[in-house]
Short mmCIF file of C-alpha atoms in Angstrom, two decimals:
data_model
loop_
_atom_site.label_atom_id
_atom_site.label_comp_id
_atom_site.label_asym_id
_atom_site.label_seq_id
_atom_site.Cartn_x
_atom_site.Cartn_y
_atom_site.Cartn_z
CA MET A 1 -4.01 1.91 35.43
CA THR A 2 -1.02 1.79 33.10
CA GLU A 3 -1.14 3.85 30.00
CA LEU A 4 -0.59 2.02 26.74
CA LEU A 5 -0.57 4.99 24.44
CA SER A 6 -1.32 8.62 24.94
CA ALA A 7 -1.41 11.84 23.00
CA ARG A 8 -0.37 14.81 25.09
CA GLN A 9 -1.72 18.11 23.87
CA ILE A 10 -0.93 17.44 20.26
CA SER A 11 -1.61 19.90 17.48
CA VAL A 12 -1.19 19.32 13.77
CA TYR A 13 -1.02 22.11 11.21
CA ARG A 14 -0.91 21.40 7.47
CA ASP A 15 -0.83 23.94 4.65
CA GLY A 16 -1.82 26.71 7.03
CA LYS A 17 -4.81 24.78 8.30
CA THR A 18 -5.36 23.46 11.77
CA ILE A 19 -6.11 19.75 11.59
CA LEU A 20 -5.79 19.01 15.29
CA GLU A 21 -5.67 21.50 18.13
CA ASP A 22 -4.50 20.64 21.61
CA VAL A 23 -5.79 17.08 21.63
CA SER A 24 -5.05 14.82 24.58
CA LEU A 25 -6.12 11.22 24.63
CA SER A 26 -5.01 8.39 26.82
CA ILE A 27 -5.57 4.70 26.24
CA GLY A 28 -5.20 2.36 29.17
CA GLU A 29 -5.46 -1.38 29.55
CA LYS A 30 -8.77 -2.90 28.53
CA ASP A 31 -10.06 0.43 27.25
CA PHE A 32 -12.60 0.69 24.47
CA ILE A 33 -12.53 4.18 23.01
CA THR A 34 -14.57 5.24 20.01
CA ILE A 35 -13.72 8.46 18.22
CA ILE A 36 -16.55 10.09 16.34
CA GLY A 37 -16.70 13.31 14.40
CA PRO A 38 -17.78 14.79 11.07
CA ASN A 39 -15.80 14.22 7.88
CA GLY A 40 -12.58 16.18 7.85
CA ALA A 41 -12.54 16.50 11.63
CA GLY A 42 -9.03 15.07 11.88
CA LYS A 43 -9.97 11.59 13.12
CA SER A 44 -7.65 9.70 10.79
CA MET A 45 -4.87 12.20 11.43
CA LEU A 46 -5.22 11.62 15.16
CA LEU A 47 -4.91 7.85 14.67
CA LYS A 48 -1.94 8.29 12.36
CA CYS A 49 -0.17 10.56 14.82
CA MET A 50 -0.84 8.12 17.62
CA MET A 51 0.60 5.27 15.58
CA GLY A 52 3.63 7.36 14.77
CA PHE A 53 3.12 7.88 11.01
CA TYR A 54 3.45 11.62 11.47
CA ALA A 55 5.01 13.68 14.16
CA PRO A 56 2.58 16.24 15.57
CA SER A 57 3.45 19.92 15.07
CA LYS A 58 3.13 20.43 18.82
CA GLY A 59 2.83 18.11 21.78
CA GLU A 60 3.95 14.51 22.00
CA VAL A 61 2.75 10.95 21.70
CA VAL A 62 3.91 8.61 24.43
CA ARG A 63 3.95 4.91 23.79
CA ARG A 64 4.54 2.22 26.39
CA ALA A 65 7.77 0.38 25.69
CA GLY A 66 7.18 -2.79 23.74
CA LEU A 67 3.57 -1.93 22.95
CA LYS A 68 2.14 -4.11 20.19
CA ILE A 69 -0.43 -2.38 18.01
CA GLY A 70 -2.67 -4.16 15.53
CA TYR A 71 -3.96 -1.82 12.84
CA VAL A 72 -7.13 -2.40 10.85
CA PRO A 73 -7.50 0.11 8.01
CA GLN A 74 -10.75 1.28 6.47
CA ARG A 75 -10.48 -1.05 3.52
CA LEU A 76 -8.13 -3.11 1.47
CA VAL A 77 -8.48 -2.46 -2.22
CA ALA A 78 -7.61 -5.93 -3.47
CA ASP A 79 -5.83 -5.39 -6.73
CA HIS A 80 -6.21 -8.26 -9.18
CA THR A 81 -2.76 -7.57 -10.64
CA VAL A 82 -1.17 -8.82 -7.43
CA PRO A 83 -1.64 -12.58 -7.14
CA ILE A 84 -1.82 -13.42 -3.47
CA ARG A 85 -3.79 -15.80 -1.30
CA VAL A 86 -5.20 -14.96 2.11
CA ARG A 87 -2.73 -17.25 3.88
CA ARG A 88 0.28 -15.56 2.26
CA PHE A 89 -1.15 -12.10 2.86
CA LEU A 90 -1.51 -12.89 6.56
CA THR A 91 2.08 -14.01 6.87
CA LEU A 92 3.77 -11.22 4.89
CA ARG A 93 6.34 -9.83 7.28
CA LYS A 94 4.94 -11.94 10.11
CA ARG A 95 6.16 -15.18 11.53
CA ALA A 96 3.04 -16.92 12.74
CA PRO A 97 3.16 -20.57 13.83
CA LYS A 98 0.52 -22.73 12.16
CA ASP A 99 -1.66 -23.16 15.24
CA VAL A 100 -1.69 -19.42 15.98
CA LEU A 101 -2.68 -18.72 12.39
CA LEU A 102 -5.46 -21.30 12.55
CA ASN A 103 -6.78 -20.04 15.86
CA VAL A 104 -6.94 -16.48 14.63
CA ALA A 105 -8.55 -17.66 11.39
CA ARG A 106 -11.19 -19.50 13.38
CA GLU A 107 -11.73 -16.50 15.65
CA THR A 108 -12.38 -14.24 12.66
CA ALA A 109 -14.25 -16.90 10.66
CA ILE A 110 -11.90 -16.93 7.71
CA GLU A 111 -10.57 -20.50 7.90
CA GLU A 112 -12.68 -21.46 4.89
CA ILE A 113 -11.13 -18.77 2.69
CA LEU A 114 -7.46 -19.09 3.68
CA ASP A 115 -6.54 -20.44 0.25
CA HIS A 116 -8.63 -18.01 -1.77
CA PRO A 117 -6.97 -15.20 -3.70
CA ILE A 118 -7.73 -11.94 -1.93
CA HIS A 119 -9.16 -10.21 -5.00
CA VAL A 120 -12.22 -12.51 -5.05
CA LEU A 121 -13.21 -11.82 -1.43
CA SER A 122 -16.28 -9.84 -0.41
CA GLY A 123 -15.98 -6.61 1.56
CA GLY A 124 -16.86 -8.34 4.83
CA GLU A 125 -14.36 -11.13 4.24
CA LEU A 126 -11.61 -8.63 3.44
CA GLN A 127 -12.26 -6.74 6.68
CA ARG A 128 -12.11 -9.98 8.65
CA VAL A 129 -8.83 -10.84 6.92
CA LEU A 130 -7.43 -7.43 7.92
CA LEU A 131 -8.66 -8.00 11.45
CA ALA A 132 -7.03 -11.44 11.51
CA ARG A 133 -3.75 -9.93 10.35
CA ALA A 134 -3.92 -7.36 13.14
CA LEU A 135 -4.57 -10.10 15.70
CA LEU A 136 -1.72 -12.40 14.63
CA ASP A 137 0.87 -10.75 16.87
CA ASP A 138 -1.48 -10.87 19.86
CA PRO A 139 -1.58 -7.05 20.11
CA ASP A 140 -2.11 -5.04 23.29
CA LEU A 141 -4.07 -2.45 21.34
CA LEU A 142 -6.26 -2.68 18.26
CA VAL A 143 -6.50 0.51 16.23
CA LEU A 144 -9.40 0.50 13.78
CA ASP A 145 -10.06 3.30 11.30
CA GLU A 146 -13.72 3.17 10.27
CA PRO A 147 -13.43 -0.57 9.78
CA ALA A 148 -17.02 -1.12 8.66
CA GLN A 149 -17.35 1.96 6.47
CA ASN A 150 -17.66 0.02 3.23
CA LEU A 151 -19.94 -2.77 4.44
CA ASP A 152 -23.70 -3.06 4.14
CA VAL A 153 -25.83 -2.89 7.27
CA THR A 154 -25.80 -6.61 7.94
CA GLY A 155 -22.06 -6.70 7.37
CA GLN A 156 -21.56 -3.80 9.77
CA LEU A 157 -23.58 -5.49 12.50
CA ALA A 158 -21.67 -8.75 12.08
CA PHE A 159 -18.31 -6.98 12.07
CA TYR A 160 -18.99 -4.97 15.24
CA LYS A 161 -20.29 -8.12 16.93
CA LEU A 162 -16.96 -9.73 16.12
CA ILE A 163 -15.06 -6.76 17.55
CA GLU A 164 -17.13 -7.01 20.73
CA LYS A 165 -16.41 -10.72 20.98
CA ILE A 166 -12.68 -10.14 20.53
CA TYR A 167 -12.74 -7.39 23.12
CA ALA A 168 -14.56 -9.65 25.55
CA GLU A 169 -12.32 -12.67 25.04
CA ARG A 170 -8.89 -11.12 24.60
CA ASP A 171 -6.74 -8.98 26.78
CA VAL A 172 -6.84 -6.09 24.36
CA SER A 173 -7.68 -2.39 24.28
CA ILE A 174 -9.55 -0.89 21.38
CA LEU A 175 -9.23 2.51 19.77
CA MET A 176 -11.67 2.93 16.95
CA VAL A 177 -12.88 5.63 14.62
CA SER A 178 -16.46 4.96 13.68
CA HIS A 179 -19.47 6.72 12.27
CA ASP A 180 -21.70 3.91 13.39
CA LEU A 181 -21.88 4.96 16.99
CA HIS A 182 -25.33 3.41 17.40
CA LEU A 183 -23.85 0.02 16.57
CA VAL A 184 -20.90 0.24 18.94
CA MET A 185 -22.70 2.03 21.73
CA SER A 186 -23.18 -0.97 23.96
CA SER A 187 -19.52 -2.00 24.06
CA THR A 188 -17.83 1.40 23.91
CA ARG A 189 -16.60 2.54 27.29
CA GLU A 190 -15.67 6.03 26.23
CA VAL A 191 -16.73 8.18 23.31
CA VAL A 192 -14.46 10.96 22.13
CA CYS A 193 -16.15 13.52 19.99
CA LEU A 194 -13.61 15.22 17.74
CA TYR A 195 -13.83 18.27 15.58
CA HIS A 196 -10.20 19.44 15.30
CA HIS A 197 -10.28 19.61 19.07
CA ILE A 198 -11.99 17.31 21.52
CA CYS A 199 -15.50 18.70 21.85
CA CYS A 200 -16.64 16.32 24.50
CA HIS A 201 -15.87 12.88 25.80
CA GLY A 202 -17.16 10.42 28.32
CA GLU A 203 -19.49 7.47 28.57
CA PRO A 204 -21.73 7.11 25.54
CA ASN A 205 -25.00 8.00 27.28
CA VAL A 206 -23.44 11.07 28.84
CA VAL A 207 -21.81 12.30 25.65
CA THR A 208 -24.97 12.08 23.59
CA ARG A 209 -26.64 14.50 25.96
CA ASP A 210 -23.77 16.96 25.81
CA PRO A 211 -24.71 20.24 24.12
CA GLU A 212 -21.45 20.11 22.15
CA PHE A 213 -22.43 16.73 20.75
CA ILE A 214 -25.84 18.02 19.80
CA SER A 215 -24.42 21.11 18.13
CA LEU A 216 -22.04 18.95 16.12
CA PHE A 217 -24.36 16.18 15.05
CA GLY A 218 -27.73 17.85 15.38
CA ASN A 219 -30.72 16.93 17.46
CA ASP A 220 -31.72 14.00 15.34
CA MET A 221 -28.50 12.17 15.93
CA ALA A 222 -28.64 12.92 19.62
CA ARG A 223 -32.16 11.57 19.81
CA LEU A 224 -31.24 8.50 17.85
CA MET A 225 -28.40 7.89 20.26
CA ALA A 226 -30.64 8.41 23.24
CA VAL A 227 -32.95 5.77 21.85
CA TYR A 228 -30.18 3.29 21.34
CA ASN A 229 -28.77 4.11 24.68
CA HIS A 230 -32.00 3.28 26.25
CA SER A 231 -32.62 0.08 24.37
CA HIS A 232 -29.18 -1.17 25.30
CA ASP A 233 -29.33 0.01 28.87
CA HIS A 234 -30.76 -2.80 30.90
CA ASN A 235 -31.15 -0.78 34.07
CA HIS A 236 -33.98 1.03 32.39
CA ASN A 237 -33.19 4.00 34.43
CA HIS A 238 -36.06 6.32 33.71
CA ASP A 239 -34.67 9.55 34.92
CA GLU A 240 -34.52 10.59 31.32
CA ALA A 241 -38.25 10.95 31.64
CA SER A 242 -37.75 13.79 34.05
CA HIS A 243 -36.02 15.77 31.33
CA PRO A 244 -38.20 17.97 29.25
CA HIS A 245 -38.72 15.73 26.24
CA ASP A 246 -40.15 17.00 23.06
CA HIS A 247 -42.87 15.02 21.47
CA SER A 248 -40.95 13.43 18.66
CA GLN A 249 -38.38 11.96 20.96
CA SER A 250 -40.79 10.13 23.22
CA HIS A 251 -42.55 9.03 20.09
CA THR A 252 -39.51 7.33 18.58
CA HIS A 253 -38.76 6.01 21.98
CA GLU A 254 -42.08 4.23 22.33
CA HIS A 255 -41.88 2.99 18.82
CA LEU A 256 -38.58 1.33 19.48
CA GLU A 257 -39.69 -0.21 22.72
CA LYS A 258 -42.52 -1.84 20.88
CA LEU A 259 -40.10 -3.23 18.36
CA ASP A 260 -37.91 -4.49 21.14
CA GLY A 261 -40.73 -6.26 22.90
CA MET B 1 31.16 -22.51 -33.31
CA VAL B 2 29.42 -19.59 -31.68
CA ASP B 3 31.09 -16.20 -31.84
CA ASP B 4 32.32 -14.56 -28.68
CA PHE B 5 30.18 -11.51 -29.14
CA ILE B 6 27.06 -13.69 -29.27
CA LEU B 7 28.01 -15.42 -26.03
CA ARG B 8 28.64 -12.03 -24.42
CA ALA B 9 25.30 -10.77 -25.67
CA LEU B 10 23.52 -13.88 -24.40
CA ALA B 11 25.19 -13.60 -20.99
CA ALA B 12 24.26 -9.91 -20.82
CA GLY B 13 20.68 -10.53 -21.97
CA ILE B 14 20.14 -13.38 -19.53
CA GLY B 15 21.45 -11.21 -16.70
CA VAL B 16 19.08 -8.40 -17.66
CA ALA B 17 16.12 -10.80 -17.87
CA LEU B 18 16.84 -12.29 -14.46
CA ILE B 19 16.78 -8.86 -12.77
CA ALA B 20 14.06 -7.25 -14.86
CA GLY B 21 11.56 -10.07 -14.28
CA PRO B 22 11.22 -9.84 -10.48
CA LEU B 23 11.57 -6.04 -10.40
CA GLY B 24 9.05 -5.85 -13.24
CA CYS B 25 6.41 -7.39 -10.96
CA PHE B 26 6.52 -4.24 -8.85
CA VAL B 27 6.36 -2.10 -11.98
CA VAL B 28 3.16 -3.94 -12.95
CA TRP B 29 1.66 -3.95 -9.44
CA ARG B 30 2.47 -0.34 -8.65
CA ARG B 31 1.72 1.00 -12.13
CA MET B 32 5.21 2.37 -12.62
CA ALA B 33 5.40 1.70 -16.37
CA TYR B 34 5.37 5.38 -17.26
CA PHE B 35 7.98 6.04 -14.62
CA GLY B 36 10.19 3.35 -16.18
CA ASP B 37 9.80 4.89 -19.62
CA SER B 38 10.66 8.35 -18.32
CA LEU B 39 13.66 7.02 -16.46
CA ALA B 40 14.89 5.35 -19.64
CA HIS B 41 14.48 8.58 -21.62
CA SER B 42 16.58 10.43 -19.10
CA ALA B 43 19.28 7.79 -19.63
CA LEU B 44 20.12 9.42 -22.95
CA LEU B 45 21.38 12.42 -21.02
CA GLY B 46 23.55 10.05 -19.01
CA ILE B 47 25.01 8.61 -22.20
CA ALA B 48 25.67 12.11 -23.53
CA LEU B 49 27.44 13.16 -20.34
CA GLY B 50 29.42 9.93 -20.35
CA LEU B 51 30.63 10.50 -23.88
CA LEU B 52 31.29 14.22 -23.39
CA TYR B 53 33.30 13.85 -20.22
CA GLY B 54 34.76 10.44 -20.91
CA ILE B 55 33.23 8.68 -17.93
CA ASN B 56 31.81 5.18 -18.11
CA ILE B 57 28.39 5.29 -19.80
CA ASN B 58 26.80 2.92 -17.27
CA LEU B 59 28.02 5.14 -14.45
CA GLY B 60 26.82 8.27 -16.23
CA THR B 61 23.40 6.70 -16.69
CA VAL B 62 23.11 5.60 -13.07
CA ILE B 63 24.02 9.11 -11.91
CA VAL B 64 21.58 10.92 -14.21
CA CYS B 65 18.75 8.45 -13.53
CA THR B 66 19.28 8.70 -9.76
CA VAL B 67 19.17 12.49 -9.92
CA PHE B 68 16.04 12.15 -12.06
CA ALA B 69 14.34 9.86 -9.51
CA LEU B 70 15.23 12.04 -6.52
CA LEU B 71 14.09 15.17 -8.35
CA LEU B 72 10.79 13.44 -9.05
CA VAL B 73 10.31 12.45 -5.39
CA TRP B 74 11.06 16.01 -4.32
CA LEU B 75 8.59 17.48 -6.82
CA GLN B 76 5.95 14.94 -5.82
CA GLN B 77 6.23 16.00 -2.18
CA ARG B 78 5.35 19.55 -3.16
CA ARG B 79 2.06 18.27 -4.57
CA VAL B 80 1.56 21.08 -7.04
CA LEU B 81 1.40 18.92 -10.17
CA ALA B 82 0.31 15.35 -10.84
CA THR B 83 3.00 12.70 -11.14
CA ASP B 84 2.38 11.94 -14.82
CA THR B 85 2.74 15.64 -15.66
CA LEU B 86 6.00 15.83 -13.72
CA LEU B 87 7.27 12.70 -15.44
CA GLY B 88 6.36 14.13 -18.84
CA ILE B 89 8.29 17.31 -18.12
CA LEU B 90 11.35 15.63 -16.66
CA ALA B 91 11.56 12.81 -19.21
CA HIS B 92 11.26 14.96 -22.29
CA ALA B 93 13.52 17.64 -20.89
CA ALA B 94 16.19 15.04 -20.14
CA LEU B 95 15.76 13.43 -23.56
CA SER B 96 16.02 16.77 -25.33
CA ILE B 97 18.97 17.99 -23.31
CA GLY B 98 20.63 14.66 -24.02
CA MET B 99 20.07 15.05 -27.77
CA VAL B 100 21.32 18.64 -27.72
CA ALA B 101 24.42 17.58 -25.78
CA LEU B 102 25.06 14.73 -28.20
CA SER B 103 24.95 17.11 -31.16
CA PHE B 104 28.01 18.85 -29.71
CA LEU B 105 29.94 15.62 -30.00
CA ASN B 106 32.10 15.49 -33.09
CA ASN B 107 32.16 11.75 -32.93
CA VAL B 108 31.28 10.20 -36.25
CA SER B 109 31.27 6.69 -34.88
CA PHE B 110 28.47 7.52 -32.47
CA ASP B 111 25.45 5.46 -33.40
CA LEU B 112 22.29 6.83 -31.82
CA TYR B 113 20.23 3.99 -33.24
CA SER B 114 22.16 1.40 -31.24
CA TYR B 115 21.42 3.25 -28.01
CA LEU B 116 17.74 3.57 -28.82
CA PHE B 117 17.16 -0.05 -29.82
CA GLY B 118 20.12 -1.97 -28.45
CA ASP B 119 22.99 -3.56 -30.31
CA ILE B 120 24.54 -6.82 -29.19
CA LEU B 121 27.75 -5.99 -31.04
CA THR B 122 28.43 -3.26 -28.50
CA VAL B 123 28.40 -5.53 -25.43
CA ARG B 124 31.82 -5.60 -23.77
CA ILE B 125 33.21 -7.66 -20.94
CA SER B 126 33.04 -4.60 -18.68
CA ASP B 127 29.30 -4.41 -19.39
CA LEU B 128 28.92 -7.94 -18.07
CA TYR B 129 30.52 -6.86 -14.79
CA TRP B 130 28.02 -4.05 -14.60
CA ILE B 131 25.08 -6.31 -15.36
CA TYR B 132 26.00 -9.07 -12.93
CA GLY B 133 27.30 -6.74 -10.22
CA GLY B 134 24.25 -4.49 -10.47
CA GLY B 135 22.04 -7.53 -10.84
CA LEU B 136 23.27 -9.15 -7.63
CA LEU B 137 22.71 -5.89 -5.79
CA VAL B 138 19.18 -5.55 -7.19
CA ILE B 139 18.20 -9.15 -6.49
CA GLY B 140 19.75 -9.04 -3.02
CA LEU B 141 17.90 -5.87 -2.02
CA LEU B 142 14.70 -7.16 -3.59
CA VAL B 143 14.81 -10.49 -1.75
CA PHE B 144 15.77 -8.84 1.53
CA ASN B 145 12.91 -6.32 1.32
CA TRP B 146 10.45 -8.55 -0.52
CA SER B 147 7.75 -8.87 2.15
CA SER B 148 7.86 -5.20 3.08
CA LEU B 149 7.65 -4.09 -0.54
CA THR B 150 4.79 -6.48 -1.27
CA LEU B 151 2.86 -5.41 1.81
CA MET B 152 3.41 -1.76 0.91
CA THR B 153 2.10 -2.50 -2.58
CA LEU B 154 -1.08 -3.99 -1.14
CA HIS B 155 -1.67 -1.32 1.51
CA GLU B 156 0.72 1.53 2.18
CA ASP B 157 -0.72 2.53 5.57
CA LEU B 158 -0.81 -1.04 6.79
CA ALA B 159 2.87 -1.41 5.95
CA ARG B 160 3.58 1.84 7.75
CA ALA B 161 1.66 0.77 10.82
CA GLU B 162 3.77 -2.37 10.91
CA GLY B 163 7.04 -0.48 10.80
CA VAL B 164 7.92 -0.28 7.11
CA ASN B 165 9.60 2.97 6.17
CA THR B 166 7.51 3.56 3.07
CA VAL B 167 9.33 6.69 1.91
CA TRP B 168 12.62 4.82 1.88
CA ALA B 169 11.00 1.76 0.29
CA ASN B 170 9.63 3.88 -2.57
CA ILE B 171 13.04 5.43 -3.16
CA LEU B 172 14.61 1.97 -3.04
CA LEU B 173 12.31 0.74 -5.82
CA MET B 174 13.20 3.75 -7.95
CA LEU B 175 16.92 3.24 -7.42
CA LEU B 176 16.65 -0.44 -8.33
CA MET B 177 14.95 0.62 -11.55
CA THR B 178 17.74 3.07 -12.36
CA ILE B 179 20.22 0.21 -12.14
CA VAL B 180 18.13 -1.98 -14.43
CA VAL B 181 17.78 0.87 -16.93
CA ALA B 182 21.51 1.55 -16.92
CA VAL B 183 22.55 -2.05 -17.49
CA SER B 184 19.85 -2.82 -20.08
CA ILE B 185 20.70 -0.12 -22.61
CA ARG B 186 23.25 -2.18 -24.58
CA ILE B 187 20.85 -5.06 -25.04
CA VAL B 188 17.35 -3.65 -25.48
CA GLY B 189 17.97 0.05 -25.95
CA ILE B 190 16.47 3.08 -24.26
CA LEU B 191 13.10 2.95 -25.96
CA LEU B 192 12.34 -0.66 -25.08
CA ILE B 193 13.65 -1.06 -21.52
CA THR B 194 10.22 -0.78 -19.93
CA SER B 195 8.95 -3.69 -21.99
CA MET B 196 11.58 -5.96 -20.43
CA LEU B 197 10.16 -4.98 -17.07
CA ILE B 198 6.47 -5.33 -17.82
CA ILE B 199 5.95 -7.93 -20.56
CA PRO B 200 7.51 -10.93 -18.74
CA ALA B 201 5.78 -9.95 -15.47
CA ALA B 202 2.43 -9.51 -17.22
CA THR B 203 2.91 -12.88 -18.91
CA ALA B 204 3.64 -14.55 -15.58
CA ARG B 205 0.60 -12.98 -13.92
CA GLN B 206 -1.70 -15.14 -16.00
CA LEU B 207 -0.37 -18.39 -14.54
CA VAL B 208 0.40 -17.81 -10.90
CA SER B 209 -1.31 -17.37 -7.56
CA SER B 210 1.47 -16.00 -5.38
CA PRO B 211 3.70 -12.94 -5.66
CA GLU B 212 6.84 -15.06 -5.34
CA SER B 213 5.96 -17.39 -8.19
CA MET B 214 5.11 -14.38 -10.34
CA ALA B 215 8.65 -13.06 -9.81
CA ILE B 216 10.24 -16.39 -10.69
CA TRP B 217 8.12 -16.99 -13.78
CA ALA B 218 8.70 -13.42 -14.95
CA ALA B 219 12.45 -14.13 -14.86
CA VAL B 220 11.92 -17.39 -16.77
CA PHE B 221 9.79 -15.78 -19.50
CA GLY B 222 12.26 -12.92 -19.81
CA LEU B 223 15.06 -15.43 -20.19
CA ILE B 224 13.26 -17.32 -22.96
CA ALA B 225 12.52 -14.04 -24.75
CA VAL B 226 16.18 -12.98 -24.54
CA VAL B 227 17.53 -16.26 -25.89
CA ALA B 228 14.94 -16.40 -28.67
CA GLY B 229 15.37 -12.71 -29.49
CA ILE B 230 19.16 -12.75 -29.65
CA SER B 231 19.17 -15.93 -31.73
CA GLY B 232 16.71 -14.29 -34.11
CA SER B 233 18.76 -11.11 -34.16
CA VAL B 234 21.89 -13.05 -35.17
CA GLU B 235 20.02 -15.19 -37.68
CA PHE B 236 18.12 -12.41 -39.45
CA ASP B 237 20.45 -9.50 -38.71
CA THR B 238 17.74 -7.55 -36.90
CA PRO B 239 18.32 -5.09 -34.03
CA SER B 240 18.54 -6.98 -30.74
CA GLY B 241 16.11 -4.89 -28.66
CA PRO B 242 13.13 -5.16 -31.00
CA SER B 243 13.89 -8.84 -31.61
CA ILE B 244 13.82 -9.63 -27.87
CA VAL B 245 10.66 -7.59 -27.32
CA THR B 246 8.98 -9.26 -30.29
CA ALA B 247 9.76 -12.65 -28.77
CA ALA B 248 8.43 -11.48 -25.37
CA ALA B 249 5.24 -10.20 -27.00
CA ILE B 250 4.69 -13.50 -28.82
CA ILE B 251 5.10 -15.42 -25.54
CA PHE B 252 2.66 -13.04 -23.88
CA ALA B 253 0.11 -13.54 -26.67
CA LEU B 254 0.41 -17.34 -26.57
CA LEU B 255 0.06 -17.44 -22.78
CA SER B 256 -2.94 -15.11 -22.93
CA ILE B 257 -4.69 -17.52 -25.29
CA VAL B 258 -3.82 -20.51 -23.12
CA ALA B 259 -5.03 -18.70 -19.98
CA ALA B 260 -8.28 -17.67 -21.66
CA MET B 261 -8.93 -21.23 -22.80
CA ARG B 262 -8.18 -22.60 -19.37
CA ARG B 263 -10.61 -20.19 -17.80
CA ARG B 264 -13.33 -21.22 -20.20
CA SER B 265 -12.99 -24.95 -19.65
#
């Protein structure tokens, strides 16, 4: 597997505080990595170091030559003082042929709003516009920083569905920071749990059982994840049942299965 | 027959309007109006140094304003005080030091009023070289960096992720403003320079739907204000700066009414 982008033992210190400590992370082809962690855990800083905004205090970031990164920020605050339509926003600093632009617009369902000014768009539309902009150069890696943070629940679901579709259809790796792990569980290949250092990482269903994960997010979150894990896991591998469950967990579990059926 | 000095003033004013319009869009978008005002205040120190040491006043202003802008960037990086506080300190310090320095000049012919509000009688041929030379530089850099600067205005991190050096781009905008401030003093005066940047751009905003057309229309409205203002100044013997700004404000008011009516219908 060729590495697209990797952080090698990077540390970041700011104002006498440790933001990141000895973090290593490697993104290969067709990877789907989700970084989770509490507020102030250094998630955004890790992304920014990996994209080269800041040099880490220690360690290094290695980038494959010619790597194309598409970046989707948390939100675009569309300022009404700047008059700009979606079409022009997409092509600022980018030379996109008409058919490429239209294809990407269709892919992200924004072809209807291409001639709207960006300050009248809804939150979901703005995020899709940002996603479209990131896709225009046909990137090897999409970097998303809590891309659905400011959307309502329906909007979040729709947005993550779109990300999954793009991941399935394109030859692209995904590195995403997200709080909505339960929504991205099924597509995420690897979860990295960050709190200044990497607490634990691995496949989603493994990570959510990790004691480090539980100590960071609490039992409730872990249980919630276990539930989602299960409902998305079509093998219905019941060896979870052999673990000593407490009552509440099996309760939620049953409840959800009923809903599913 | 139109007098030479009027033609010089018109040429100077038109030059200023053509640069200030497009650059003014960024002042409006990035909320740099207070920065522009502060920069203009510090220009008085540049004038004082120019007169004291016998260097060209435009050059003195560019030097002082550049030092001012770099000092501001450096202080901002330290993040101890908010930008508007820093601007307040630097602007008023520069203005006061400028006034103190000027009081040492035993030059009776020095007319502070003309520097504060502009005086078309003071425009010389050498000023036109400054305006059009500086103007070409400003427009060239603005056009060349247009997309990057606009993207940075919409989303700084996005621009950074796509390879824009945002620190350099911010400094570039400040330096372009120092040039505009330096070359505008003769026409509109220190106290009114910011209005040449923001009023035409704000007027244009009400009509347009793309950043590029806002820049072009801002230049056009600035140009109309300059021609109307200088004509009025000659006709009624009023100071040129206030006359131009009055014209710009009237255009802004008229366009606001038109835009409001259009929205209603």
